[in-house]
Every structure is written in C-alpha cells, then in structure tokens.
Coordinates of C-alpha atoms in Angstrom, one line a residue:
Chain K
M1 CA 0.0 -13.1 -42.5
K2 CA 3.4 -12.3 -40.3
K3 CA 3.9 -8.9 -41.8
R4 CA 0.1 -7.9 -40.9
V5 CA 0.5 -9.3 -37.3
K6 CA 3.4 -6.4 -36.9
I7 CA 1.9 -3.7 -38.5
N8 CA -0.8 -3.8 -36.1
N9 CA 1.5 -3.5 -33.2
R10 CA 1.4 -0.1 -33.8
L11 CA -0.6 2.7 -33.7
T12 CA -1.6 3.9 -37.4
G13 CA -2.8 7.3 -39.4
G14 CA -4.6 10.2 -36.9
W15 CA -4.4 8.1 -34.0
A16 CA -0.5 7.7 -34.9
V17 CA -0.1 11.7 -34.3
L18 CA -2.6 12.0 -31.6
F19 CA 0.0 9.7 -29.3
Y20 CA 2.4 12.1 -30.3
I21 CA 1.4 15.4 -29.4
L22 CA -1.0 14.0 -26.4
T23 CA 3.2 12.3 -25.2
A24 CA 4.2 15.8 -26.3
V25 CA 1.4 17.7 -24.1
I26 CA 1.7 15.4 -20.9
F27 CA 5.6 15.0 -20.8
L28 CA 6.0 19.1 -21.0
L29 CA 3.6 19.4 -18.4
M30 CA 5.3 17.3 -16.5
F31 CA 8.4 17.9 -16.9
L32 CA 9.1 21.7 -18.5
P33 CA 8.2 23.2 -13.5
M34 CA 10.5 21.2 -13.1
W35 CA 13.1 21.8 -15.5
N36 CA 12.2 25.6 -14.4
V37 CA 13.2 25.3 -10.8
L38 CA 16.3 24.6 -12.0
V39 CA 17.1 26.9 -14.1
V40 CA 16.1 29.0 -11.5
S41 CA 17.8 27.5 -8.8
T42 CA 20.4 28.2 -10.6
S43 CA 20.2 32.2 -12.0
T44 CA 21.1 35.4 -10.6
A45 CA 18.4 36.4 -8.3
L46 CA 18.3 39.7 -10.2
D47 CA 17.3 37.3 -12.8
S48 CA 14.7 35.3 -11.3
S49 CA 13.1 38.2 -10.1
Q50 CA 12.3 39.1 -13.3
S51 CA 9.4 38.4 -15.9
G52 CA 9.7 36.0 -18.4
I53 CA 9.7 32.6 -18.6
K54 CA 13.0 31.1 -17.3
L55 CA 14.0 28.3 -19.3
W56 CA 17.5 28.9 -19.9
W57 CA 20.1 31.0 -18.0
N58 CA 20.5 34.5 -18.7
S59 CA 23.6 34.2 -16.5
F60 CA 24.2 30.9 -14.7
S61 CA 24.8 31.3 -11.4
L62 CA 25.3 29.5 -7.5
E63 CA 24.0 32.2 -5.5
G64 CA 20.8 31.0 -4.8
F65 CA 22.4 28.0 -2.6
K66 CA 24.9 30.4 -1.6
Y67 CA 21.6 32.1 0.1
V68 CA 20.0 28.9 1.4
F69 CA 22.7 27.8 3.4
E70 CA 24.4 30.9 4.7
V71 CA 21.1 33.2 5.0
T72 CA 18.5 30.9 5.6
K73 CA 21.3 28.3 6.8
M74 CA 19.0 25.3 5.6
A75 CA 22.2 23.0 7.1
V76 CA 20.4 22.2 10.2
P77 CA 17.1 21.5 9.2
F78 CA 18.5 19.4 6.0
L79 CA 20.4 17.6 9.2
N80 CA 17.7 17.3 10.9
S81 CA 15.5 15.7 8.3
L82 CA 17.8 13.6 7.5
F83 CA 19.3 12.5 11.3
V84 CA 15.1 11.5 12.4
T85 CA 14.2 9.6 8.6
T86 CA 17.6 8.3 8.7
L87 CA 17.2 6.5 12.7
G88 CA 13.2 6.0 12.4
T89 CA 13.3 4.3 9.2
V90 CA 15.7 1.6 10.2
I91 CA 14.6 1.3 13.9
Q92 CA 11.3 1.0 11.9
V93 CA 12.3 -2.2 9.4
I94 CA 14.3 -3.8 12.7
L95 CA 10.6 -3.6 14.5
A96 CA 9.1 -4.9 11.7
S97 CA 10.7 -7.7 11.0
L98 CA 10.4 -8.9 14.5
A99 CA 7.3 -8.1 14.3
G100 CA 6.5 -10.1 10.7
Y101 CA 8.1 -13.5 12.3
V102 CA 6.3 -13.6 15.3
L103 CA 3.2 -14.1 13.7
I104 CA 4.3 -16.6 11.3
Q105 CA 4.8 -19.3 14.4
R106 CA 1.8 -21.3 12.8
D107 CA 2.0 -23.0 16.9
L108 CA 1.8 -19.8 18.8
P109 CA -0.5 -19.4 21.3
F110 CA -2.6 -16.3 21.3
R111 CA -1.2 -15.7 17.5
G112 CA -4.4 -14.2 16.1
I113 CA -5.0 -12.2 18.7
L114 CA -1.7 -10.2 18.5
S115 CA -2.9 -10.2 14.6
S116 CA -5.9 -8.8 14.8
F117 CA -4.3 -5.8 17.3
I118 CA -2.5 -4.4 14.4
M119 CA -4.3 -5.5 11.8
I120 CA -6.6 -2.9 13.1
T121 CA -4.0 0.0 13.9
M122 CA -3.5 0.0 10.4
M123 CA -7.9 1.3 10.9
I124 CA -6.2 3.7 13.2
P125 CA -6.1 7.0 10.8
G126 CA -2.9 9.0 11.9
D127 CA -4.2 12.5 10.6
L128 CA -7.5 12.3 11.9
T129 CA -6.5 11.4 15.7
L130 CA -3.7 14.1 15.4
I131 CA -5.2 16.1 18.2
S132 CA -4.8 13.5 21.1
V133 CA -1.2 12.7 19.3
Y134 CA -0.9 16.5 19.9
Q135 CA -1.3 16.0 23.9
L136 CA -0.5 12.4 24.2
N137 CA 3.3 13.9 23.3
K138 CA 2.3 16.7 25.5
Q139 CA 2.0 14.6 28.5
L140 CA 5.4 12.8 27.4
N141 CA 7.3 15.3 26.8
L142 CA 8.3 14.9 23.3
L143 CA 7.0 18.1 22.0
N144 CA 10.0 20.1 19.6
S145 CA 12.1 17.0 20.2
Y146 CA 14.2 14.8 18.8
Q147 CA 12.1 11.6 20.4
G148 CA 9.3 13.2 19.2
L149 CA 10.0 13.1 15.1
I150 CA 11.6 9.3 15.6
L151 CA 8.9 8.0 17.9
N152 CA 5.3 8.9 16.3
G153 CA 5.1 6.5 13.5
L154 CA 8.2 4.1 14.0
I155 CA 5.6 1.3 13.1
S156 CA 3.0 0.4 10.8
G157 CA 0.5 -2.7 10.8
F158 CA 1.6 -1.6 7.3
S159 CA 5.3 -3.0 7.6
I160 CA 5.3 -5.7 9.5
L161 CA 2.2 -7.2 7.2
M162 CA 5.1 -7.2 3.9
M163 CA 7.8 -8.4 6.1
R164 CA 5.2 -11.3 7.6
N165 CA 4.3 -11.9 3.7
Y166 CA 7.6 -11.8 2.5
F167 CA 8.6 -15.0 5.8
E168 CA 5.6 -17.1 4.8
T169 CA 7.1 -17.5 1.8
V170 CA 10.1 -19.6 3.8
P171 CA 9.6 -22.8 4.2
Y172 CA 8.4 -23.5 8.1
S173 CA 10.0 -27.1 7.8
L174 CA 13.1 -25.1 7.5
A175 CA 12.5 -23.7 10.6
E176 CA 11.2 -26.6 12.7
S177 CA 14.1 -28.5 12.0
A178 CA 16.2 -25.9 12.9
R179 CA 14.2 -25.4 15.8
M180 CA 15.5 -29.4 16.3
D181 CA 18.8 -29.1 15.8
G182 CA 18.8 -26.5 19.4
A183 CA 19.0 -23.1 17.4
G184 CA 17.4 -20.3 19.6
E185 CA 14.5 -17.8 18.2
L186 CA 17.1 -15.3 17.1
K187 CA 19.5 -18.0 15.4
I188 CA 16.9 -19.2 13.1
F189 CA 15.5 -15.6 12.4
L190 CA 18.9 -14.4 11.3
R191 CA 19.9 -17.0 9.4
V192 CA 17.1 -18.6 8.4
Y193 CA 14.5 -16.3 7.8
L194 CA 16.5 -12.7 7.8
P195 CA 18.4 -13.3 4.3
V196 CA 15.2 -14.2 2.2
S197 CA 14.0 -11.1 3.2
L198 CA 16.4 -8.5 2.3
P199 CA 14.4 -7.3 -0.6
G200 CA 10.7 -6.7 1.1
M201 CA 13.5 -4.9 4.2
A202 CA 14.3 -2.5 0.8
T203 CA 11.4 -1.9 0.3
I204 CA 9.9 -1.1 3.3
F205 CA 13.0 0.3 4.3
F206 CA 12.9 3.0 1.2
M207 CA 9.3 4.0 1.2
E208 CA 9.6 4.6 4.5
Y209 CA 12.3 6.9 4.1
V210 CA 10.6 8.9 0.7
A211 CA 7.1 9.2 3.9
R212 CA 9.5 10.2 6.3
W213 CA 11.9 13.0 4.5
N214 CA 8.2 14.2 3.4
S215 CA 6.1 13.9 6.3
I216 CA 4.6 17.8 6.5
M217 CA 1.7 17.3 9.2
L218 CA 3.9 15.8 12.1
P219 CA 6.3 18.2 12.2
A220 CA 4.0 20.8 11.9
T221 CA 2.1 20.1 14.9
L222 CA 5.0 18.4 17.2
I223 CA 7.7 21.2 16.3
T224 CA 7.6 25.4 17.1
D225 CA 11.3 25.7 18.1
E226 CA 13.5 26.7 14.3
S227 CA 16.2 24.6 15.3
K228 CA 13.9 20.9 15.2
Y229 CA 12.7 22.1 12.1
T230 CA 12.5 19.2 9.5
L231 CA 13.3 20.0 5.4
P232 CA 9.1 20.7 4.6
L233 CA 8.9 22.9 7.9
M234 CA 11.7 24.9 7.1
L235 CA 10.5 25.1 2.8
K236 CA 7.0 26.1 3.6
Q237 CA 7.8 28.6 6.1
M238 CA 10.4 30.4 3.4
I239 CA 7.3 30.1 1.0
L240 CA 5.0 32.3 3.4
S241 CA 7.5 34.5 3.8
V242 CA 8.0 35.9 0.4
D243 CA 3.7 35.6 0.5
S244 CA 2.7 37.1 2.9
T245 CA 4.9 39.7 2.4
S246 CA 3.9 39.9 -1.6
G247 CA 5.8 42.2 -2.7
T248 CA 8.7 43.5 -1.2
M249 CA 10.4 40.2 -1.8
A250 CA 11.9 38.8 1.3
V251 CA 13.4 35.5 -0.1
P252 CA 14.4 36.0 -4.1
D253 CA 13.5 33.0 -5.9
N254 CA 16.6 31.7 -7.0
A255 CA 16.6 30.6 -3.1
I256 CA 13.3 29.2 -3.3
M257 CA 14.5 27.2 -5.7
A258 CA 17.9 25.9 -4.7
A259 CA 15.8 24.6 -1.1
I260 CA 13.1 23.2 -3.4
V261 CA 16.6 21.8 -5.0
V262 CA 18.7 20.5 -2.0
S263 CA 15.7 19.0 -0.2
T264 CA 14.7 16.8 -3.7
V265 CA 18.1 15.5 -4.3
P266 CA 18.0 12.6 -1.6
L267 CA 15.1 11.2 -3.0
L268 CA 16.1 11.1 -7.0
L269 CA 19.8 9.4 -5.4
I270 CA 17.2 7.3 -3.9
Y271 CA 14.3 6.4 -6.6
I272 CA 17.5 6.0 -8.8
F273 CA 19.0 3.3 -6.8
A274 CA 16.3 2.0 -5.2
Q275 CA 13.2 2.5 -8.2
R276 CA 12.3 -1.1 -8.3
F277 CA 11.3 -1.9 -4.3
L278 CA 9.2 2.3 -4.7
L279 CA 7.3 0.3 -7.1
E280 CA 6.7 -2.1 -5.6
G281 CA 6.0 -0.4 -2.3
I282 CA 3.7 1.2 -4.3
Q283 CA 1.7 -2.1 -5.8
M284 CA 1.9 -3.9 -2.1
G285 CA 0.7 -0.6 -0.5
A286 CA -2.6 -0.5 -3.3
V287 CA -3.1 -4.1 -3.2
K288 CA -3.8 -4.0 1.0
E289 CA -6.2 -2.1 0.3
Chain E
M1 CA -5.1 -21.7 32.5
N2 CA -4.5 -25.9 31.8
G3 CA -0.9 -26.6 31.7
K4 CA -0.5 -27.6 27.4
L5 CA -0.8 -24.4 26.2
W6 CA 1.8 -23.0 29.4
Q7 CA 4.6 -25.5 28.0
K8 CA 3.3 -23.6 24.8
V9 CA 3.5 -19.7 26.1
K10 CA 6.8 -21.2 27.9
R11 CA 8.3 -22.3 24.7
Y12 CA 7.7 -19.5 22.9
R13 CA 8.9 -16.5 25.3
Q14 CA 11.6 -16.1 23.3
I15 CA 9.2 -14.6 20.4
Y16 CA 6.5 -12.8 22.5
I17 CA 9.9 -11.6 24.2
L18 CA 10.6 -9.6 20.7
M19 CA 6.8 -8.4 20.6
I20 CA 6.7 -6.6 23.4
P21 CA 8.1 -3.2 22.1
V22 CA 6.0 -3.4 19.6
L23 CA 2.4 -4.6 21.4
I24 CA 3.6 -1.1 23.7
Y25 CA 3.6 0.6 20.5
F26 CA 0.9 0.3 19.6
L27 CA -1.1 1.1 23.1
V28 CA 0.5 4.0 23.7
F29 CA 0.7 5.8 20.0
S30 CA -2.7 4.3 18.0
Y31 CA -4.9 3.2 20.4
Y32 CA -4.4 5.8 23.7
P33 CA -5.1 8.5 20.7
L34 CA -7.7 7.4 19.7
I35 CA -10.1 6.6 22.7
L36 CA -8.5 10.0 23.7
G37 CA -10.5 11.3 20.7
I38 CA -13.2 9.8 21.6
V39 CA -13.9 10.9 24.6
K40 CA -12.4 14.4 24.3
S41 CA -14.9 14.6 21.3
F42 CA -17.7 14.5 25.1
Q43 CA -15.9 16.9 26.8
E44 CA -15.3 21.0 26.8
V45 CA -12.2 22.1 29.1
K46 CA -12.7 24.7 31.0
L47 CA -10.3 27.3 31.3
L48 CA -9.3 26.9 34.9
G49 CA -8.0 23.4 33.8
G50 CA -10.0 20.0 33.9
S51 CA -13.0 19.4 31.6
Q52 CA -16.6 17.9 32.0
F53 CA -18.8 15.2 29.5
V54 CA -21.1 18.2 28.2
G55 CA -22.2 15.3 25.4
L56 CA -23.3 15.8 22.2
A57 CA -22.6 19.9 22.8
N58 CA -19.2 19.4 20.4
Y59 CA -21.1 17.9 18.0
M60 CA -24.0 20.2 17.8
E61 CA -21.8 23.3 17.6
I62 CA -19.6 21.1 14.7
F63 CA -23.1 20.9 12.9
Q64 CA -23.7 24.8 13.1
D65 CA -20.8 26.4 12.8
S66 CA -20.1 27.8 9.2
Q67 CA -16.8 27.3 8.9
Y68 CA -16.9 23.0 9.2
S69 CA -19.7 22.8 7.0
Q70 CA -17.6 25.8 4.2
A71 CA -14.8 23.4 4.6
F72 CA -16.6 20.2 4.3
V73 CA -17.8 21.5 0.7
N74 CA -14.4 22.8 0.1
S75 CA -13.2 19.5 0.8
L76 CA -14.8 18.0 -1.5
I77 CA -14.9 19.3 -4.5
V78 CA -11.6 19.8 -4.2
G79 CA -10.9 16.0 -3.7
C80 CA -13.3 14.6 -6.6
G81 CA -12.5 17.6 -9.1
T82 CA -7.9 16.4 -7.9
F83 CA -9.5 12.8 -7.7
V84 CA -11.3 12.8 -11.6
L85 CA -8.4 14.6 -13.3
Q86 CA -5.5 12.6 -11.4
F87 CA -7.0 9.2 -13.0
V88 CA -7.4 10.9 -16.3
W89 CA -4.3 11.7 -16.2
G90 CA -2.8 8.9 -15.3
L91 CA -4.5 6.1 -17.2
L92 CA -3.6 8.1 -20.6
I93 CA 0.1 8.7 -19.3
A94 CA -0.3 4.5 -18.6
V95 CA -1.5 4.2 -21.9
L96 CA 1.0 6.3 -23.4
L97 CA 3.8 4.5 -21.9
N98 CA 2.6 1.4 -23.1
E99 CA 2.9 3.4 -27.2
I100 CA 5.8 3.9 -26.8
R101 CA 9.3 1.0 -28.1
T102 CA 12.2 2.4 -26.9
K103 CA 12.9 1.4 -24.1
V104 CA 15.3 4.6 -23.0
L105 CA 12.4 7.8 -23.5
K106 CA 9.8 5.0 -22.0
S107 CA 11.5 4.7 -19.3
F108 CA 12.9 8.7 -19.2
F109 CA 9.0 9.3 -19.7
Q110 CA 7.7 7.1 -16.8
T111 CA 10.6 8.8 -14.3
V112 CA 9.4 12.8 -15.7
T113 CA 6.0 11.9 -15.0
Y114 CA 6.8 10.3 -12.0
I115 CA 8.6 12.3 -9.7
P116 CA 6.3 14.5 -8.6
Y117 CA 5.2 12.4 -6.3
L118 CA 8.1 10.9 -4.6
L119 CA 8.8 14.4 -3.3
S120 CA 6.7 16.3 -0.7
W121 CA 3.9 18.6 -0.9
S122 CA 6.1 21.7 0.8
V123 CA 8.5 20.8 -2.4
V124 CA 5.6 21.1 -4.8
G125 CA 3.6 23.7 -3.2
G126 CA 6.6 26.1 -3.5
L127 CA 7.4 25.1 -6.5
W128 CA 4.0 26.3 -8.1
I129 CA 3.0 29.3 -6.3
T130 CA 6.7 30.1 -7.7
I131 CA 5.8 29.0 -11.0
L132 CA 2.6 30.8 -10.6
S133 CA 3.8 34.5 -9.1
P134 CA 4.0 37.2 -10.6
T135 CA 7.1 36.8 -12.4
G136 CA 6.8 33.1 -13.0
M137 CA 6.7 31.1 -15.8
V138 CA 3.1 30.9 -16.2
N139 CA 2.6 34.3 -16.8
G140 CA 6.1 34.8 -19.2
F141 CA 3.6 32.2 -20.7
L142 CA 0.9 34.4 -21.0
E143 CA 2.8 37.6 -22.0
L144 CA 5.0 36.5 -24.5
L145 CA 1.4 35.7 -26.3
Q146 CA -0.6 37.8 -25.2
G147 CA 2.4 40.7 -26.2
M148 CA 3.9 44.0 -24.2
D149 CA 1.4 45.7 -21.9
Y150 CA -0.2 42.4 -20.6
S151 CA -0.8 42.9 -16.6
P152 CA 0.7 39.5 -14.8
I153 CA -2.0 38.0 -12.5
V154 CA -1.5 36.9 -8.9
F155 CA -3.1 33.2 -9.8
M156 CA -2.3 32.9 -6.1
S157 CA -4.2 35.4 -4.6
E158 CA -7.3 35.1 -7.0
E159 CA -10.6 33.3 -5.6
S160 CA -11.5 32.2 -8.3
F161 CA -8.7 30.5 -9.5
A162 CA -7.6 29.0 -6.3
R163 CA -9.2 25.8 -6.8
M164 CA -8.4 24.9 -10.1
I165 CA -5.7 25.9 -9.0
M166 CA -5.2 22.5 -6.7
I167 CA -6.9 20.0 -8.3
F168 CA -3.8 21.0 -10.7
T169 CA -1.4 20.9 -9.0
G170 CA -3.2 17.8 -7.2
A171 CA -3.4 15.9 -10.2
W172 CA -0.4 17.1 -11.2
K173 CA 1.4 15.7 -8.0
G174 CA -0.1 11.9 -8.6
A175 CA -0.4 11.2 -11.9
G176 CA 2.1 9.4 -11.9
Y177 CA 1.1 7.3 -9.1
F178 CA -1.6 5.9 -10.8
A179 CA 0.4 5.4 -14.3
A180 CA 2.6 3.3 -11.9
L181 CA 0.3 1.7 -10.4
F182 CA -2.5 1.7 -14.3
M183 CA 1.3 0.2 -15.3
A184 CA 1.5 -2.6 -13.1
A185 CA -2.0 -4.6 -15.1
I186 CA -1.3 -3.8 -18.7
V187 CA 2.3 -5.5 -17.9
G188 CA 0.2 -7.9 -16.3
I189 CA -1.8 -8.6 -19.4
D190 CA -2.2 -11.9 -21.1
G191 CA 0.2 -11.5 -24.6
S192 CA -2.4 -13.8 -26.3
L193 CA -4.7 -11.9 -25.8
Y194 CA -3.5 -9.5 -28.1
E195 CA -2.2 -11.6 -30.2
S196 CA -5.4 -13.3 -31.4
A197 CA -7.0 -9.5 -31.8
R198 CA -4.4 -9.2 -34.1
M199 CA -4.8 -12.3 -36.0
D200 CA -8.9 -11.0 -36.8
G201 CA -7.3 -7.9 -37.8
A202 CA -8.2 -5.3 -34.8
T203 CA -6.6 -2.8 -34.7
R204 CA -4.1 -1.5 -32.4
I205 CA -6.5 1.9 -31.3
Q206 CA -9.4 -1.5 -31.6
Q207 CA -6.6 -3.0 -28.9
I208 CA -6.2 0.0 -26.8
F209 CA -10.0 -0.1 -25.8
R210 CA -11.7 -3.5 -26.6
I211 CA -8.2 -5.5 -24.7
T212 CA -5.9 -2.8 -22.5
L213 CA -8.1 -0.7 -20.8
P214 CA -11.3 -3.1 -20.1
M215 CA -8.9 -5.2 -18.9
I216 CA -7.3 -3.0 -16.1
K217 CA -10.7 -2.2 -15.1
P218 CA -10.2 -3.9 -11.7
T219 CA -7.2 -2.4 -10.8
M220 CA -9.5 1.4 -11.8
K221 CA -11.8 -0.1 -9.0
V222 CA -8.8 -0.2 -6.3
V223 CA -7.8 2.9 -7.7
T224 CA -10.7 4.6 -7.1
V225 CA -10.9 3.4 -3.8
L226 CA -8.0 3.9 -2.4
S227 CA -8.5 7.8 -3.5
V228 CA -12.5 8.5 -2.1
M229 CA -10.2 6.9 1.4
G230 CA -8.3 9.7 1.2
V231 CA -10.6 12.5 -0.6
L232 CA -11.3 14.2 3.2
R233 CA -8.2 13.5 4.3
N234 CA -5.8 16.2 2.5
F235 CA -3.5 18.7 4.6
D236 CA -0.6 18.6 2.9
Q237 CA -1.1 19.9 0.1
I238 CA -3.8 23.2 1.4
F239 CA -1.1 23.5 4.6
V240 CA 1.5 24.3 2.0
M241 CA -0.6 26.1 -0.5
M242 CA -3.0 28.4 1.4
N243 CA -2.5 31.7 2.0
A244 CA -5.4 34.6 3.3
A245 CA -6.7 35.4 0.1
I246 CA -8.7 32.1 -1.0
S247 CA -8.2 30.0 2.4
D248 CA -12.3 30.9 2.3
K249 CA -11.9 28.5 -1.6
V250 CA -9.9 26.0 0.1
K251 CA -9.2 25.7 3.1
N252 CA -10.2 21.6 4.1
L253 CA -11.3 19.7 6.9
L254 CA -8.3 18.8 8.2
V255 CA -6.5 21.8 8.4
L256 CA -9.7 23.4 9.5
I257 CA -9.4 20.9 12.8
Y258 CA -5.6 21.3 13.0
E259 CA -5.9 25.5 13.0
E260 CA -8.4 24.7 16.2
G261 CA -7.7 21.6 17.5
I262 CA -3.9 22.9 18.0
I263 CA -3.6 26.9 17.9
Q264 CA -7.3 27.9 18.8
F265 CA -7.0 24.7 21.3
N266 CA -11.1 23.8 21.5
V267 CA -9.9 20.5 21.4
G268 CA -13.2 19.7 22.2
T269 CA -14.8 20.8 18.7
A270 CA -11.4 20.2 17.2
T271 CA -12.2 16.4 18.4
A272 CA -15.3 15.9 17.1
A273 CA -15.0 16.6 13.9
A274 CA -12.1 14.3 13.7
T275 CA -14.2 11.6 14.3
I276 CA -17.0 13.0 12.1
V277 CA -14.6 12.9 9.5
L278 CA -13.9 9.6 9.9
I279 CA -17.4 8.2 10.4
A280 CA -17.4 10.1 7.1
T281 CA -15.2 8.2 5.3
L282 CA -15.7 5.0 6.3
I283 CA -19.6 6.0 5.0
I284 CA -18.2 7.1 1.9
T285 CA -16.0 4.4 1.5
T286 CA -18.4 1.5 2.3
I287 CA -20.6 3.1 -0.4
V288 CA -18.9 3.5 -3.6
K289 CA -17.4 0.1 -2.3
K290 CA -20.8 -1.4 -2.8
L291 CA -21.2 0.8 -6.3
L292 CA -19.1 -0.6 -7.5
R293 CA -19.1 -4.4 -6.9
Y294 CA -15.2 -4.6 -5.2
E295 CA -15.6 -7.5 -4.0
D296 CA -15.5 -8.9 -6.8
I297 CA -12.3 -8.5 -8.1
Y298 CA -10.1 -11.1 -5.9
D299 CA -13.3 -14.0 -6.3

C-alpha cells in the first residue's frame, strides 16, 4: 500500500514526457530572450549588428556599457531614478504607517468618514485622470521637477490599508494600557505598533520601489526636460532613435542591451533580497480586489 | 457638537494632526483631478484662453471619431488576447512548478518565469524590439531553419504581426505573475485531499485535473476580474512598442488619450474619452463579476 502511494505522487508514462517537454519549452521561451540580452550587452558593437542567434559570445567586450555611460550619459537618468524612487518610497511608507495607525483607533470620532475618504481614492484610477493630473502639476509648477516626480503617487489607499491590517494584529489593550500610563501617541506608535509591523512596511517598501522604478506614464506626462529624465524615459528614447532611423542604426544593439542590463540590476537585487515580501505583496494586491 | 464628542476629539487631537498631510494629499492629487477631469469633459477650451461649457458635445465627438473606435477595438483585441494567453501560460507554469520536486530547480524555474514581471515596459519593450529586429535572435533562428538565402523579416513594422507581437510580449511579461498567484493557491490546498485520492488509486494526472485545478477556481476568478479591470487601461506597453508603421493596429485608448490630451491639447475630448473608459471599465467589471458569481468566493 505504502509503495503505491509513493508512485502515484509523480507523473508517469506519456504524461511525464509531456511534462518534461512543456517545462523545457516554457523555460527556453522565458530564459533565452534574457540570456540574449546578457550576451549582446557584453559583445562588441560589430558582433551585435551581425545577424545570428547570438546566444554565445564571439568576443567578450564591455564597450556597450562604456557607450551608455559616455555617449548616452546614462548616469544622469540612473541617478534621477534612484533619487526620486528612494525618497518617494520612504515617504510613502512613513505616511502609510501614520494613516494606517489612525484608522485602527477604535473610539476615534469620525473614523468611518476618514476610512471612506481613503477607500474611495482606491477606486479613482490614476491613469484615467492623467490629463487633469497634468494640469494640476502645471498649476502647481511641478512640471519638469523632482518634486513633481516624488509628489505624484506619494501615498496610496492600498498601502494605508495594508498597514492598517498589520496594525490590527496588535491587541488593542496593549495600546490602551500604555495610554493609561500616560504615554504619548507617538511613543505608543513607535514602541508598541512599529516593531510588529516591520514585515508589512518592508512589503510596501519593495512593492512601491519596483512600481516607481518602472513607472513610465507619469514621468512621460510630467517631464520633457532631458536632464530630469528617469530610466524608463531614457530607454524609450534610446529604442526610438533606432526605430525611426531604421537602417542607419543610431545606437548599437549592444548599447541598448547594456542599458537594459543597467536598469534591471537594482530590481534583480531587490528580488534576491526581498523575494518573500514581493510575493506576499502581490498576493495581498490580488485579495484586495 | 455636544460636549462629550468634543472631549473625545480633543483627546485624539494628536492623531488628527498625523492624518492632515494624508488628507491634503488625497484632496489635491486624487479628488481634485477626478472632479477637474469630469468638469473639463463638458467644456471646450477657447484659443484665447478661458473655457466654456458645451454640454455633451465632446462625448458626441468621440462616438463619431473613427480614431477612438479604432483605438477601442485595438484595446479590446490586444487586451483580451493577452489575458487569455497569459492565463493559460501562467496556469501551465504553476502546474509544472508544482511537479518539480528538486527544490533548487523549482526556485530557479520560478525566478526565471517571474523576472519579466518585475521589469518595466521600457526594458521588456526594448528587449523584444531588439530581439525581433532584422539582425535579432528571432530572425537568427529563422535563418538557421531556412538556410542561406533567407531575407530577414522586419517584425516591428509589419502590420500583420503587430497585434500578435503585443499579445505575445504582454503574456511573456505577465505569465509569471499569474503563476505566482496560482502557486499560492495550490500551496494552500489541503494535502489530505491528495492522500485520500492516492488511496483510491488516482494517478497523478487525475489528481491534477480533479483536485488541483478545481481547488484553485476562486483564484482563477480573482485573476480574471483583476485582468478585466485593466483590459482597457494598458498604456506602458503600447507607448513603448508602438511605431508609425503599426499604430493603426495597436494604438489603444490610453495612448490615444495621452496623445490627444497632453501633446495635442484637445483637453475636452481627451477627458471625455477618459471618463468613458472609466465608465466602460466599471460596466465590464460588473458584468464579468456577475457572470463569474464573484461574490460567492468570499462566502
């Protein structure tokens, strides 16, 4: 009996063959394009302009990386992205924590109104108010500024809700007794709630970091000055310059692939160090709907 | 206001102060643009400045403008195509992942399939544009198959390939995300179900079709509703990958609204179009939720 239980645990016969084939096909379909990026980015401009499958090096070279930093001046958009993403994300986590904390106060007068006020914003899709967002930023003088890139999307109902859910796991009596002892709100928040909610903060931090790093629509709306370009805008411009002049390749393929590698590295680092939080975050995001 | 309430409000005054920046932010950056957008959609901007109410004229204009109907068709075809392919692809990844027993291989496979989801559309778009270029990898493979006198296909300026490319690259980027959601559901399935099925002599493939897939049906519904809400709102991909040669086939509503409203300054029609998309999304989502009996999930 025990033997059969074990055997039935695995695919057998034709199904096993199908399993291996499908796994291999999907793996190659997803892996080869990324591998191609790596190989082309570290090839010479000449090799990358030749036809061929380019899954192995003819000659290894870092001239693509040299090109993007010296000719395309990629350091500027890279630092822009790094700056607005980091600062915006840190502020988002702080504000979401504060607001989430407010929403768990049980006897707080007007708590219901505050809650609804925040929830409703989750139903306003930012991408559909884009044109008035543009006009708002124009009125506030935020076009072509770092402030604009940071302020737009600085806080979201979703991260507030997520922090509230984490705070709710703390027994309310704990906070009450601290309050009886005369501790101020800030102290209660820092001493009682914050330690419990660190995983939640990490989740928001990493999810928001990835979203901001990748954001295209908002920078494309707010920024026309190239010195304020973020990475996605710069990349788009680089790709376009090849596209529109097809034939007379303005930017060599190895440089485009190098730029892709450079803008991907921070995300890969985040994935390696914070995989747990990211996967948890996307599941929560799905449950929300 | 009675005295007791006032006492309470006073007691919590520190808490209210914490909330002020958040409230101001939402008022300015969420509510104000929404209301401004709706107001503008009923207005026409005068060349000499100022604007005037024109009733439903902007909305009428959109329903007569073939640009918008074409963009709607493009959004729908690319959106639905991407959803179907990504759903099947993601489900396949999740089921296969569940059959991989070596831990290292499993996490490597999951990482490779999930990475594209982490990347921006600038990265994924740039990657595929380069790979599909005349000297790219895809033409390289085709040349390998066809031999010497192969003339490369310029995929990105071929109208007949345009939608297929958008659907494929969209699914390529998102499949790992769906797979992660499906995996979370599969991991949560009660192990004793499989055990008793094995006792009854069910083979592994029967277990997959009779237990795994039916048990993750609620997650499939969640994934469907999530996608439906986004179907008309795909901006980044088309913004990055579109070019003049294929724009008739792929330019979608959001890209058109962006071009009209921000580059051409046709604020009235663009905001009216955005309002229509907002309402259309609400209607489609409600219909799909009803069809799926979505409310039952949380019973």
